[in-house]
């Protein structure tokens, strides 16, 4: 007869004769928050003292064993007992302790398991130490115990990459001792008995010898210096693992000191903010509505964007009909999809069989009537209102009732597109980013008449595609491109005033952006911005300062990488500033009567960020974005914003809002039209508030 006793709300102990089963039940992911740590500590102490208990087995309820420390507790004063103490108590326990792992046993969860004396994985288990992705390092013994089981080289790779290791690989590496089919509780019960009978070989990880491997450590130090020159924690991870050849107590003390340095770093705050941003964006008013069923998806337009969207859908398992009126363009589009899928195979993201299945799900058509059975259609045709309204008019006649009609427009008014149909409630924007099968961001643009369940369907599709879907209202450019247009102007102003484009790019890349604004434009094609500027020429306020350098480059046909030249020359994979572009810059400065002045890197970053934050504040203020954290997600996942800085709104909070107001007012002395303090920013600054206050 077994009896179950609750230690607290999240930990229970079940006694089955001499075996005690400790169950962790803290949904959704059994994070090791205070209650889990406290309950485990109490349970272990009680079981150790209980003469009737001779073996202990840990397992968890729900979808996973402990998925790590409770990240929400970061930045607050730690509450006893700490996780390292829990792991040490498990390891020191005089009775054999077995852990049964399932789901995603990550971070502190794996560290708890490493403190136990034997580990069994359920098929499908993944283990990992992803702390580095949060700007920290495994701080509950992971850097000391993982190398004792799996060797220094393996532990280094796992800890510095943060990757999830499948059960089979974990077994081969020695991180777990066996893989066993069954329910975690049943396995725990059986394994507890086997442990006390000596049928499985339990041992304390901390007592194991670790073979020194100075070469692996030196190699990883060099790799981290190359790959992550701006990041803090990857280097500390290597330092911590390097201490594992010392006696365990000494190594643990070094790990702890390094861990605390990481916890105190602003990068940790930025990376944790990014983690929550990725998840917060799903919390939208429409989430309460049931999404419509999506089977076949139609994609209209077989250009780069349409083919990329079709690829993303195929990779996610959706059947796709790619429609394009021009047969040659359609054939090229199919070729692009095939090339994209082949690339996924080369990168190891897709098997050859998976590629064949994906291609079998693809149909093509030159007539929109082929979309009659589609449940959702994404239009990615030419970016012109007349083209879009004609297509939507046709879709209105062809599509079955209840089909969702999405446009991938980047700038056009979706209310106007929706008005071309008799069912505007079924219309929304799904704004993908190029390359659509790679970029994580998806803006779900909810128009004035979009039905809530249609918006919910957009989010459901985002989830299927494993994208970060962010809700945006309708405006020129939606969240991302609207903010981008503004900070690019700030970059153009600096360029005209004397900061060279390569200097601006370099300063922003040193700040952490994946690419500076001029390099990005060369990559995307300078003609995109040109088209946009031409469309807005008629409505541009006369007092707006206009920089025509990009237009001049386009007039020469220098559209960037695809043309071999733009701001930069692109030759054989090599890029260097285009001297002709530099001459155009010099000519425009002279034409405007500007004596070029010098900018420090700091000033370049400060102005660029102030422009970004100002427009972002307006986007929040006018309701285009639901919350500041949505803006952060857009810039992080679609615009190469440095993840360790958390996004522009998080960064603004870290600079201090009164300081930002002062900066913008200072810049306004030269250009009062461009530099205006958004009322929301001023209000928060006056009230000593932060953008983060608006996130909940
Ligand atoms: N702490 C707090 N909340 C967490 C959490 C965590 N560790 N992990 C997930 N959540 C929340 C998440 O915010 C979401 O909440 C819900 O759980 C479901 O998550 C000492 C210090 C486990 C693979 O980094 O990678 O241990 O949005 O939507 O897709 O060395 O969550 O519903 O309100 O992501 O099924 C190391 C982080 C911590 C793992 C599940 N561990 N989590 O993915 O669900 S540091 C991690 C994940 C540490 C020690 C150190 C994933 C998942 P809400 P979800 P999912």
XYZ file of C-alpha atoms and ligand atoms in Angstrom:
751
model
C 0.000 0.000 0.000
C 1.372 3.383 -0.875
C 0.424 6.632 0.741
C 0.839 10.086 -0.715
C 1.731 13.040 1.437
C 1.854 16.631 0.266
C 5.014 18.400 1.410
C 3.621 21.662 0.035
C 1.575 22.796 -2.967
C 4.061 21.526 -5.519
C 5.923 18.578 -3.956
C 4.441 15.255 -2.851
C 6.086 12.189 -1.368
C 4.678 8.740 -2.013
C 5.957 5.815 0.028
C 5.909 2.379 -1.541
C 7.584 0.158 1.028
C 11.268 1.102 1.231
C 11.072 3.275 -1.890
C 9.999 6.897 -1.643
C 8.805 8.697 -4.784
C 9.152 12.452 -4.812
C 6.897 14.132 -7.371
C 7.288 17.714 -8.608
C 4.060 19.243 -9.851
C 4.400 22.941 -10.626
C 2.707 23.651 -13.971
C 3.278 24.628 -16.678
C 6.953 23.629 -16.831
C 7.789 22.638 -13.227
C 10.134 25.601 -12.876
C 12.242 25.356 -9.729
C 10.818 28.371 -7.959
C 10.995 28.855 -4.227
C 8.207 26.386 -3.406
C 9.869 23.611 -5.425
C 13.259 24.215 -3.802
C 11.756 24.430 -0.344
C 9.598 21.335 -0.832
C 12.487 19.287 -2.208
C 14.734 20.318 0.680
C 12.112 19.365 3.252
C 11.351 16.084 1.496
C 14.982 15.001 1.202
C 15.729 15.810 4.826
C 12.651 13.897 6.004
C 13.372 10.872 3.815
C 16.999 10.773 4.818
C 15.968 10.651 8.465
C 13.261 8.054 7.859
C 14.677 4.620 8.701
C 11.991 2.850 6.654
C 13.067 4.550 3.428
C 16.027 2.971 1.616
C 15.871 4.508 -1.860
C 14.459 7.730 -3.306
C 13.257 8.427 -6.856
C 12.397 11.867 -8.266
C 10.020 12.416 -11.146
C 7.651 15.138 -12.334
C 4.014 15.422 -13.308
C 2.825 17.131 -16.487
C 4.662 17.756 -19.713
C 8.223 17.927 -18.451
C 10.662 17.339 -15.617
C 11.918 20.642 -14.138
C 12.599 23.000 -17.097
C 14.925 25.208 -15.069
C 15.005 27.823 -12.379
C 11.998 30.147 -12.241
C 13.167 32.946 -14.510
C 10.600 35.332 -13.039
C 12.590 35.316 -9.776
C 15.715 36.731 -11.490
C 16.675 40.178 -10.356
C 14.952 39.743 -6.994
C 16.822 38.915 -3.797
C 17.244 35.108 -3.767
C 15.225 33.260 -1.158
C 16.596 30.283 0.742
C 17.003 27.468 -0.029
C 18.968 28.116 -3.197
C 19.074 25.581 -5.985
C 22.782 24.730 -5.528
C 22.003 23.681 -1.956
C 19.184 21.443 -3.186
C 21.518 19.766 -5.701
C 24.244 19.349 -3.094
C 21.769 17.848 -0.605
C 20.608 15.354 -3.219
C 24.176 14.382 -4.026
C 25.129 14.058 -0.365
C 22.088 11.946 0.485
C 23.159 8.686 2.125
C 20.440 6.758 0.288
C 20.477 6.159 -3.467
C 18.571 8.857 -5.345
C 17.338 8.208 -8.880
C 15.884 10.831 -11.241
C 13.412 10.030 -14.010
C 13.483 12.692 -16.710
C 11.004 13.517 -19.425
C 10.095 16.463 -21.663
C 12.630 19.284 -21.679
C 14.877 18.887 -18.661
C 16.729 22.156 -18.823
C 18.975 24.382 -16.768
C 18.389 23.969 -13.054
C 16.242 20.936 -13.870
C 19.169 19.106 -15.393
C 21.331 20.312 -12.525
C 18.935 18.709 -10.036
C 19.211 15.494 -12.060
C 23.013 15.720 -12.130
C 22.937 15.958 -8.330
C 21.087 12.608 -8.196
C 22.913 9.298 -8.291
C 21.384 7.788 -11.432
C 19.401 9.249 -14.329
C 16.810 7.571 -16.530
C 15.402 9.359 -19.573
C 12.032 8.657 -21.105
C 12.110 8.441 -24.943
C 11.746 11.905 -26.477
C 13.564 13.547 -23.569
C 15.728 16.538 -24.321
C 18.276 17.876 -21.871
C 20.154 21.134 -21.986
C 21.822 23.944 -20.095
C 20.361 26.998 -21.904
C 21.459 29.526 -19.275
C 23.827 31.246 -21.707
C 20.813 32.322 -23.781
C 19.610 34.217 -20.701
C 22.963 35.881 -20.105
C 23.972 33.648 -17.205
C 25.668 30.284 -16.672
C 24.462 27.070 -15.053
C 24.674 28.096 -11.425
C 23.616 24.981 -9.549
C 26.584 22.777 -10.295
C 26.021 22.231 -14.003
C 29.433 23.531 -15.015
C 31.104 21.165 -12.551
C 28.968 18.041 -12.816
C 28.270 17.938 -16.567
C 31.990 17.647 -17.432
C 32.432 14.956 -14.764
C 29.874 12.839 -16.614
C 30.341 13.829 -20.252
C 33.869 15.201 -20.437
C 35.068 18.780 -20.702
C 34.737 19.167 -24.497
C 31.137 17.959 -24.582
C 30.132 20.041 -21.555
C 31.724 23.154 -23.020
C 29.883 22.783 -26.298
C 26.578 22.124 -24.585
C 26.889 24.979 -22.094
C 28.171 27.636 -24.498
C 25.575 26.790 -27.163
C 22.659 26.211 -24.798
C 21.341 23.638 -27.244
C 18.873 20.887 -26.382
C 20.503 17.471 -26.525
C 18.284 14.519 -27.522
C 18.065 11.542 -25.134
C 20.153 9.197 -27.311
C 22.998 11.687 -27.513
C 22.754 12.418 -23.785
C 23.012 8.681 -23.127
C 26.012 8.265 -25.361
C 27.704 11.259 -23.738
C 27.069 9.855 -20.266
C 24.742 12.603 -19.015
C 21.997 10.051 -18.474
C 22.443 6.374 -17.634
C 19.655 4.767 -19.617
C 16.553 5.368 -21.710
C 13.436 3.552 -20.575
C 9.887 3.447 -21.933
C 6.991 4.055 -19.584
C 5.234 6.540 -17.350
C 7.660 8.542 -15.209
C 6.010 7.394 -11.971
C 6.124 3.716 -12.925
C 9.765 3.996 -13.939
C 10.564 5.819 -10.699
C 8.924 3.077 -8.656
C 10.787 0.286 -10.464
C 14.116 2.116 -10.508
C 13.899 2.907 -6.794
C 13.615 -0.813 -6.078
C 16.457 -1.632 -8.466
C 18.660 0.958 -6.780
C 18.168 -0.422 -3.324
C 18.801 -3.955 -4.574
C 21.967 -2.784 -6.298
C 20.654 -3.754 -9.739
C 21.489 -0.334 -11.136
C 24.786 1.311 -10.414
C 24.271 4.561 -8.530
C 27.141 6.969 -7.783
C 27.762 10.569 -6.784
C 28.688 12.774 -9.724
C 30.836 15.085 -7.598
C 33.168 12.211 -6.671
C 33.979 11.333 -10.286
C 37.357 12.160 -11.783
C 37.432 14.479 -14.777
C 40.182 14.224 -17.348
C 41.823 17.637 -17.911
C 41.431 18.999 -21.431
C 43.288 22.288 -21.713
C 43.156 22.156 -25.497
C 39.348 22.062 -25.543
C 39.199 24.974 -23.114
C 41.652 27.083 -25.117
C 39.834 26.268 -28.332
C 36.459 27.250 -26.864
C 37.844 30.465 -25.386
C 39.076 31.447 -28.835
C 35.781 30.464 -30.461
C 33.753 32.544 -27.981
C 36.051 35.534 -28.501
C 35.434 35.259 -32.237
C 31.714 34.578 -32.151
C 30.525 36.593 -29.181
C 32.852 39.541 -28.725
C 30.024 41.657 -27.290
C 28.521 39.088 -24.953
C 29.452 38.609 -21.330
C 28.240 35.206 -20.197
C 29.658 32.828 -22.866
C 33.177 33.656 -21.681
C 32.170 33.145 -18.051
C 30.719 29.764 -19.000
C 34.153 28.698 -20.254
C 35.827 30.051 -17.107
C 33.414 28.069 -14.945
C 33.913 24.786 -16.815
C 37.670 25.334 -16.692
C 37.425 25.106 -12.892
C 35.994 21.578 -12.984
C 39.330 19.839 -12.504
C 39.538 21.338 -9.011
C 37.919 19.591 -6.029
C 34.132 19.908 -6.403
C 33.633 22.361 -3.516
C 36.214 24.711 -4.983
C 34.757 24.435 -8.476
C 31.253 25.099 -7.175
C 32.442 28.229 -5.368
C 34.045 29.538 -8.574
C 30.876 28.748 -10.524
C 28.812 30.643 -7.956
C 30.980 33.752 -8.089
C 30.868 33.828 -11.898
C 27.126 33.184 -11.861
C 26.561 36.189 -9.622
C 28.600 38.397 -11.929
C 26.371 37.308 -14.803
C 23.170 37.828 -12.814
C 24.253 41.399 -12.072
C 24.985 42.238 -15.718
C 22.587 44.378 -17.795
C 22.886 41.764 -20.539
C 21.115 39.268 -18.301
C 18.220 41.701 -17.857
C 18.055 42.283 -21.630
C 18.134 38.601 -22.528
C 15.514 37.656 -19.939
C 13.328 40.479 -21.243
C 13.733 39.054 -24.760
C 12.720 35.587 -23.479
C 9.496 36.975 -22.026
C 8.895 39.270 -25.028
C 8.826 36.232 -27.305
C 6.007 34.810 -25.187
C 4.177 37.991 -24.097
C 3.205 38.888 -27.657
C 0.800 35.926 -27.770
C -1.314 37.592 -25.083
C -3.718 39.532 -27.292
C -7.400 40.369 -26.789
C -8.331 38.028 -29.657
C -6.620 35.040 -28.015
C -9.884 34.147 -26.280
C -11.525 33.497 -29.663
C -11.319 30.140 -31.400
C -9.196 30.213 -34.551
C -10.656 28.877 -37.793
C -9.444 25.488 -39.055
C -6.654 25.903 -41.578
C -5.981 23.143 -44.104
C -4.815 24.257 -47.527
C -3.228 27.697 -47.787
C -3.044 29.721 -50.989
C -0.143 32.058 -51.685
C -0.548 34.666 -54.413
C 2.590 35.914 -56.104
C 5.661 33.794 -56.780
C 8.334 36.441 -56.217
C 10.917 36.190 -53.442
C 8.333 36.952 -50.793
C 5.585 34.629 -52.054
C 8.029 31.764 -52.588
C 9.487 32.321 -49.121
C 6.031 32.308 -47.540
C 5.145 29.127 -49.454
C 8.391 27.551 -48.210
C 7.627 28.494 -44.604
C 4.154 26.958 -44.901
C 5.458 23.768 -46.520
C 8.134 23.408 -43.828
C 5.383 23.648 -41.215
C 3.435 20.841 -42.884
C 0.726 22.881 -44.620
C -0.520 21.981 -48.095
C 0.055 25.038 -50.312
C -1.248 26.297 -53.630
C 1.098 28.866 -55.117
C -0.767 31.071 -57.592
C 0.821 33.448 -60.084
C -0.661 34.708 -63.362
C 2.620 34.703 -65.266
C 3.648 31.073 -66.040
C 7.372 31.885 -66.252
C 7.265 33.707 -62.931
C 5.384 30.742 -61.474
C 8.060 28.327 -62.683
C 10.748 30.564 -61.196
C 8.803 30.686 -57.938
C 8.608 26.919 -57.795
C 12.338 26.829 -58.402
C 12.866 29.244 -55.499
C 10.803 27.014 -53.207
C 12.867 23.995 -54.289
C 16.075 25.913 -53.671
C 14.875 27.062 -50.242
C 13.983 23.494 -49.272
C 17.311 22.195 -50.564
C 18.982 24.810 -48.378
C 17.042 23.522 -45.374
C 18.331 20.005 -46.157
C 21.920 21.279 -46.423
C 21.610 23.062 -43.088
C 20.321 19.858 -41.496
C 16.889 21.351 -40.780
C 15.080 18.924 -43.064
C 15.624 15.335 -44.215
C 15.546 14.447 -47.908
C 12.334 12.510 -47.318
C 10.915 15.565 -45.538
C 11.775 17.698 -48.547
C 10.040 15.278 -50.902
C 6.934 15.290 -48.710
C 6.988 19.092 -48.592
C 7.179 19.306 -52.379
C 4.344 16.809 -52.696
C 2.195 19.235 -50.685
C 2.852 22.032 -53.187
C 0.442 22.766 -56.024
C 0.797 25.626 -58.487
C -1.774 27.533 -60.500
C -1.950 30.453 -62.890
C -5.568 31.212 -62.061
C -6.963 32.417 -58.744
C -9.974 30.122 -59.190
C -7.598 27.317 -58.126
C -7.845 28.776 -54.618
C -11.530 27.916 -54.267
C -10.813 25.259 -51.640
C -8.197 27.248 -49.698
C -8.937 27.996 -46.043
C -6.561 30.920 -45.962
C -4.869 32.926 -48.685
C -1.796 35.126 -48.315
C -1.471 37.700 -51.050
C 2.147 38.649 -51.781
C 1.702 40.354 -55.139
C 3.108 43.655 -56.366
C 3.039 46.426 -53.741
C 0.481 48.709 -55.385
C -3.016 49.476 -54.169
C -4.655 48.931 -57.578
C -3.081 45.475 -57.894
C -4.137 44.524 -54.380
C -7.746 45.707 -54.641
C -8.173 43.874 -57.922
C -6.869 40.640 -56.425
C -9.036 40.989 -53.330
C -12.075 41.678 -55.493
C -11.388 38.451 -57.364
C -10.728 36.519 -54.152
C -14.063 37.716 -52.839
C -15.769 35.993 -55.778
C -13.622 32.849 -55.768
C -12.987 31.933 -52.144
C -15.370 29.788 -50.154
C -17.289 31.414 -47.291
C -15.215 31.650 -44.112
C -11.876 31.638 -45.930
C -9.366 34.033 -44.381
C -7.875 36.637 -46.741
C -4.488 37.973 -45.761
C -2.276 40.530 -47.430
C 1.479 40.625 -46.981
C 1.605 44.321 -47.776
C 4.392 46.218 -46.004
C 2.882 49.680 -46.112
C -0.508 49.822 -47.797
C -3.764 50.574 -46.008
C -5.393 47.239 -45.198
C -8.755 48.874 -44.480
C -8.787 50.013 -48.093
C -7.808 46.543 -49.334
C -10.542 45.001 -47.169
C -13.086 47.430 -48.611
C -12.529 45.844 -52.031
C -14.330 42.751 -50.720
C -17.834 42.134 -49.463
C -16.348 40.471 -46.362
C -13.853 42.845 -44.721
C -14.233 40.879 -41.468
C -12.266 38.049 -43.108
C -9.363 40.295 -44.118
C -6.169 40.918 -42.141
C -2.508 41.608 -42.710
C 0.112 38.889 -42.326
C 3.353 40.754 -42.756
C 6.270 38.376 -43.256
C 9.924 39.366 -43.285
C 12.377 38.302 -45.942
C 13.536 35.553 -46.194
C 10.113 34.461 -44.983
C 11.111 30.885 -44.256
C 13.951 32.049 -42.009
C 12.922 35.258 -40.250
C 11.102 34.708 -36.973
C 8.865 37.779 -37.011
C 5.303 37.884 -38.299
C 3.209 41.028 -37.877
C -0.468 40.153 -37.580
C -2.171 43.338 -38.693
C -5.679 43.689 -37.354
C -7.688 46.053 -39.528
C -10.743 48.073 -38.488
C -13.221 45.369 -39.458
C -11.137 42.207 -38.929
C -13.192 39.671 -36.944
C -11.565 38.560 -33.681
C -11.527 34.916 -34.779
C -9.775 35.927 -37.994
C -7.091 37.687 -35.947
C -6.912 34.573 -33.741
C -6.420 32.505 -36.905
C -3.472 34.727 -37.842
C -1.889 34.019 -34.469
C -2.618 30.291 -34.785
C -0.894 30.276 -38.172
C 2.064 32.107 -36.610
C 2.294 29.362 -34.021
C 2.150 26.641 -36.692
C 4.974 28.420 -38.507
C 6.879 28.745 -35.194
C 7.111 32.470 -35.698
C 6.947 35.254 -33.172
C 3.578 36.748 -34.128
C 3.041 40.330 -32.965
C -0.251 42.196 -33.134
C -0.176 45.515 -34.995
C -2.823 48.029 -35.888
C -3.092 49.566 -39.349
C -0.797 52.500 -40.076
C 1.851 53.358 -42.637
C 4.481 50.644 -42.133
C 2.783 48.950 -39.176
C 5.007 48.635 -36.106
C 8.335 47.673 -37.607
C 8.680 49.524 -40.887
C 7.131 52.658 -39.439
C 9.775 52.798 -36.723
C 12.468 51.835 -39.238
C 11.568 54.688 -41.592
C 12.079 57.078 -38.717
C 15.432 55.836 -37.437
C 16.733 55.555 -40.999
C 16.021 59.232 -41.432
C 18.140 59.910 -38.358
C 20.929 57.885 -39.988
C 20.521 59.836 -43.245
C 20.710 63.140 -41.360
C 23.946 62.084 -39.691
C 25.305 60.969 -43.054
C 24.589 64.352 -44.582
C 25.998 66.160 -41.559
C 29.324 64.374 -41.740
C 29.231 60.797 -40.427
C 30.220 58.431 -43.252
C 27.859 55.552 -43.960
C 30.435 52.877 -43.194
C 31.240 54.652 -39.964
C 27.548 54.724 -38.995
C 27.187 51.034 -39.836
C 30.308 50.151 -37.864
C 29.175 52.112 -34.795
C 25.794 50.402 -34.772
C 27.279 46.975 -35.394
C 29.628 47.548 -32.456
C 26.536 48.386 -30.407
C 25.235 44.944 -31.367
C 22.974 45.346 -34.407
C 23.304 42.459 -36.827
C 23.856 45.057 -39.562
C 23.980 48.826 -39.795
C 21.220 50.645 -41.714
C 23.175 51.227 -44.934
C 24.383 47.648 -45.125
C 20.792 46.466 -44.537
C 19.528 48.647 -47.379
C 22.178 47.300 -49.723
C 21.113 43.768 -48.831
C 17.364 44.344 -49.154
C 17.647 46.493 -52.278
C 17.816 50.287 -52.274
C 14.886 50.420 -54.692
C 12.485 49.409 -51.894
C 13.126 52.605 -49.955
C 13.162 54.614 -53.189
C 9.692 53.388 -54.151
C 8.482 54.254 -50.662
C 9.958 57.751 -50.791
C 8.510 58.394 -54.230
C 5.075 57.337 -53.003
C 5.351 59.818 -50.138
C 6.928 62.669 -52.096
C 3.642 64.470 -52.657
C 2.642 64.450 -48.994
C 6.060 65.173 -47.498
C 5.884 68.250 -45.254
C 7.972 71.067 -46.798
C 9.746 71.687 -43.497
C 11.029 68.095 -43.430
C 14.743 67.749 -43.971
C 15.182 65.501 -47.001
C 18.319 63.524 -47.780
C 18.460 62.523 -51.444
C 21.589 60.345 -51.317
C 19.662 57.079 -51.585
C 17.664 58.441 -54.517
C 20.855 59.449 -56.334
C 22.268 55.938 -55.934
C 19.050 54.468 -57.319
C 19.077 56.846 -60.272
C 22.450 55.308 -61.173
C 20.887 51.836 -60.926
C 22.998 51.040 -57.866
C 20.356 49.103 -55.982
C 22.737 47.349 -53.600
C 23.974 43.790 -53.511
C 21.769 42.488 -56.314
C 23.260 45.153 -58.612
C 26.802 44.582 -57.352
C 26.915 48.079 -55.913
C 25.018 50.451 -53.675
C 26.527 52.161 -50.662
C 29.052 49.357 -50.866
C 30.720 47.466 -53.685
C 29.835 43.792 -53.559
C 32.455 41.737 -55.307
C 33.137 38.028 -54.752
C 31.523 38.035 -51.333
C 33.668 41.002 -50.343
C 32.137 44.371 -49.511
C 33.858 47.727 -49.260
C 32.530 51.295 -49.385
C 31.636 52.332 -52.916
C 33.839 55.344 -53.815
C 31.130 56.585 -56.194
C 28.627 56.518 -53.336
C 31.116 58.450 -51.222
C 31.356 61.000 -54.018
C 27.559 61.321 -54.102
C 27.573 61.899 -50.343
C 30.219 64.593 -50.717
C 28.253 66.210 -53.550
C 25.018 66.258 -51.538
C 26.789 67.763 -48.537
C 28.205 70.495 -50.761
C 24.856 71.076 -52.429
C 23.230 71.562 -48.999
C 26.085 73.871 -47.953
C 27.062 71.587 -45.078
C 30.565 71.618 -43.635
C 30.878 67.981 -42.511
C 31.377 67.621 -38.775
C 32.643 64.603 -36.919
C 30.508 62.266 -34.852
C 31.698 59.923 -32.129
C 30.411 56.339 -32.185
C 28.566 57.167 -28.988
C 26.737 60.068 -30.590
C 25.823 57.996 -33.629
C 24.283 55.321 -31.407
C 22.594 57.881 -29.149
C 20.858 59.686 -32.026
C 19.867 56.527 -33.828
C 18.435 55.007 -30.666
C 16.666 58.218 -29.664
C 14.931 58.305 -33.074
C 13.958 54.644 -32.754
C 12.642 55.068 -29.221
C 10.711 58.242 -30.071
C 8.810 56.610 -32.928
C 8.351 53.444 -30.861
C 6.776 55.531 -28.099
C 4.342 57.004 -30.634
C 3.503 53.539 -31.914
C 2.589 52.527 -28.362
C 0.826 55.778 -27.640
C -1.493 55.613 -30.645
C -2.307 51.958 -30.011
C -0.611 50.523 -33.115
C 1.304 48.275 -30.713
C -0.475 46.854 -27.690
C 2.435 47.324 -25.294
C 6.084 48.398 -25.300
C 7.135 44.737 -25.101
C 5.427 44.090 -28.479
C 7.643 46.744 -30.039
C 10.668 45.108 -28.462
C 9.688 41.763 -29.988
C 9.278 43.321 -33.452
C 12.718 44.906 -33.416
C 14.363 41.847 -31.867
C 12.911 39.244 -34.182
C 12.609 41.227 -37.419
C 15.214 43.991 -37.437
C 18.424 42.538 -36.030
C 18.181 44.464 -32.756
C 20.770 43.078 -30.311
C 18.992 40.541 -28.161
C 21.188 41.263 -25.150
C 19.846 44.808 -25.089
C 16.279 43.543 -24.830
C 14.679 45.754 -27.521
C 14.364 49.539 -27.850
C 11.844 50.029 -25.056
C 13.800 47.926 -22.593
C 16.932 49.771 -23.659
C 15.160 53.119 -23.147
C 14.318 52.104 -19.588
C 17.945 51.178 -18.989
C 19.212 54.538 -20.288
C 16.582 56.385 -18.242
C 13.616 58.232 -19.718
C 14.490 61.722 -18.375
C 17.913 61.364 -20.011
C 16.253 60.464 -23.334
C 13.975 63.494 -23.102
C 17.025 65.691 -22.523
C 18.797 64.201 -25.541
C 15.841 64.682 -27.872
C 15.383 68.268 -26.699
C 19.065 68.867 -27.383
C 18.804 67.499 -30.939
C 15.631 69.540 -31.522
C 17.713 72.702 -31.291
C 19.036 71.804 -34.780
C 15.944 70.160 -36.274
C 12.726 70.835 -34.399
C 10.611 69.153 -37.049
C 12.237 65.741 -36.781
C 13.098 65.747 -33.081
C 9.993 65.962 -30.963
C 9.510 64.434 -27.552
C 6.535 62.066 -27.753
C 3.943 62.947 -25.092
C 4.032 59.393 -23.705
C 7.787 59.557 -23.218
C 7.534 62.919 -21.510
C 4.731 61.753 -19.255
C 6.602 58.625 -18.143
C 9.795 60.615 -17.624
C 7.957 63.200 -15.513
C 6.318 60.501 -13.412
C 9.556 58.604 -12.893
C 7.929 55.741 -14.781
C 9.319 53.194 -17.211
C 8.021 51.663 -20.421
C 8.053 48.329 -18.580
C 5.230 49.647 -16.364
C 2.941 49.506 -19.400
C 3.625 45.856 -20.193
C 1.280 44.154 -17.766
N 10.688 30.106 -15.475
C 9.507 30.745 -15.453
N 8.566 30.614 -16.388
C 8.849 29.791 -17.401
C 10.054 29.094 -17.508
C 11.010 29.270 -16.478
N 12.178 28.641 -16.481
N 10.032 28.361 -18.632
C 8.862 28.586 -19.212
N 8.145 29.450 -18.480
C 6.778 29.922 -18.755
C 6.700 30.706 -20.047
O 6.986 32.065 -19.819
C 5.256 30.483 -20.449
O 4.462 31.329 -19.665
C 4.990 29.058 -19.989
O 5.990 28.775 -18.982
C 5.105 28.022 -21.082
O 6.344 28.200 -21.753
C 20.280 27.866 -11.577
C 19.395 29.894 -13.168
C 10.526 24.597 -21.200
C 11.139 24.402 -23.629
O 15.871 28.607 -19.899
O 12.832 26.948 -22.943
O 17.883 27.145 -14.543
O 3.656 32.825 -21.427
O 5.377 28.878 -23.958
O 6.946 26.146 -25.934
O 21.397 27.221 -13.522
O 9.535 27.303 -21.913
O 2.280 30.900 -20.661
O 2.648 32.859 -19.144
O 7.847 28.478 -23.646
O 6.242 24.249 -24.378
C 16.919 27.589 -17.603
C 13.143 28.150 -20.445
C 16.499 28.607 -16.576
C 14.058 27.066 -19.997
C 8.748 24.840 -22.900
N 15.741 27.122 -18.266
N 11.932 27.599 -20.983
O 8.422 25.429 -24.126
O 6.186 26.546 -23.568
S 17.883 29.326 -15.789
C 15.288 27.669 -19.386
C 11.843 27.070 -22.217
C 18.411 28.203 -14.667
C 20.123 27.527 -13.012
C 19.627 28.623 -13.885
C 10.506 26.640 -22.694
C 10.245 25.108 -22.597
P 3.178 32.020 -20.261
P 6.459 28.110 -23.331
P 6.891 25.545 -24.575
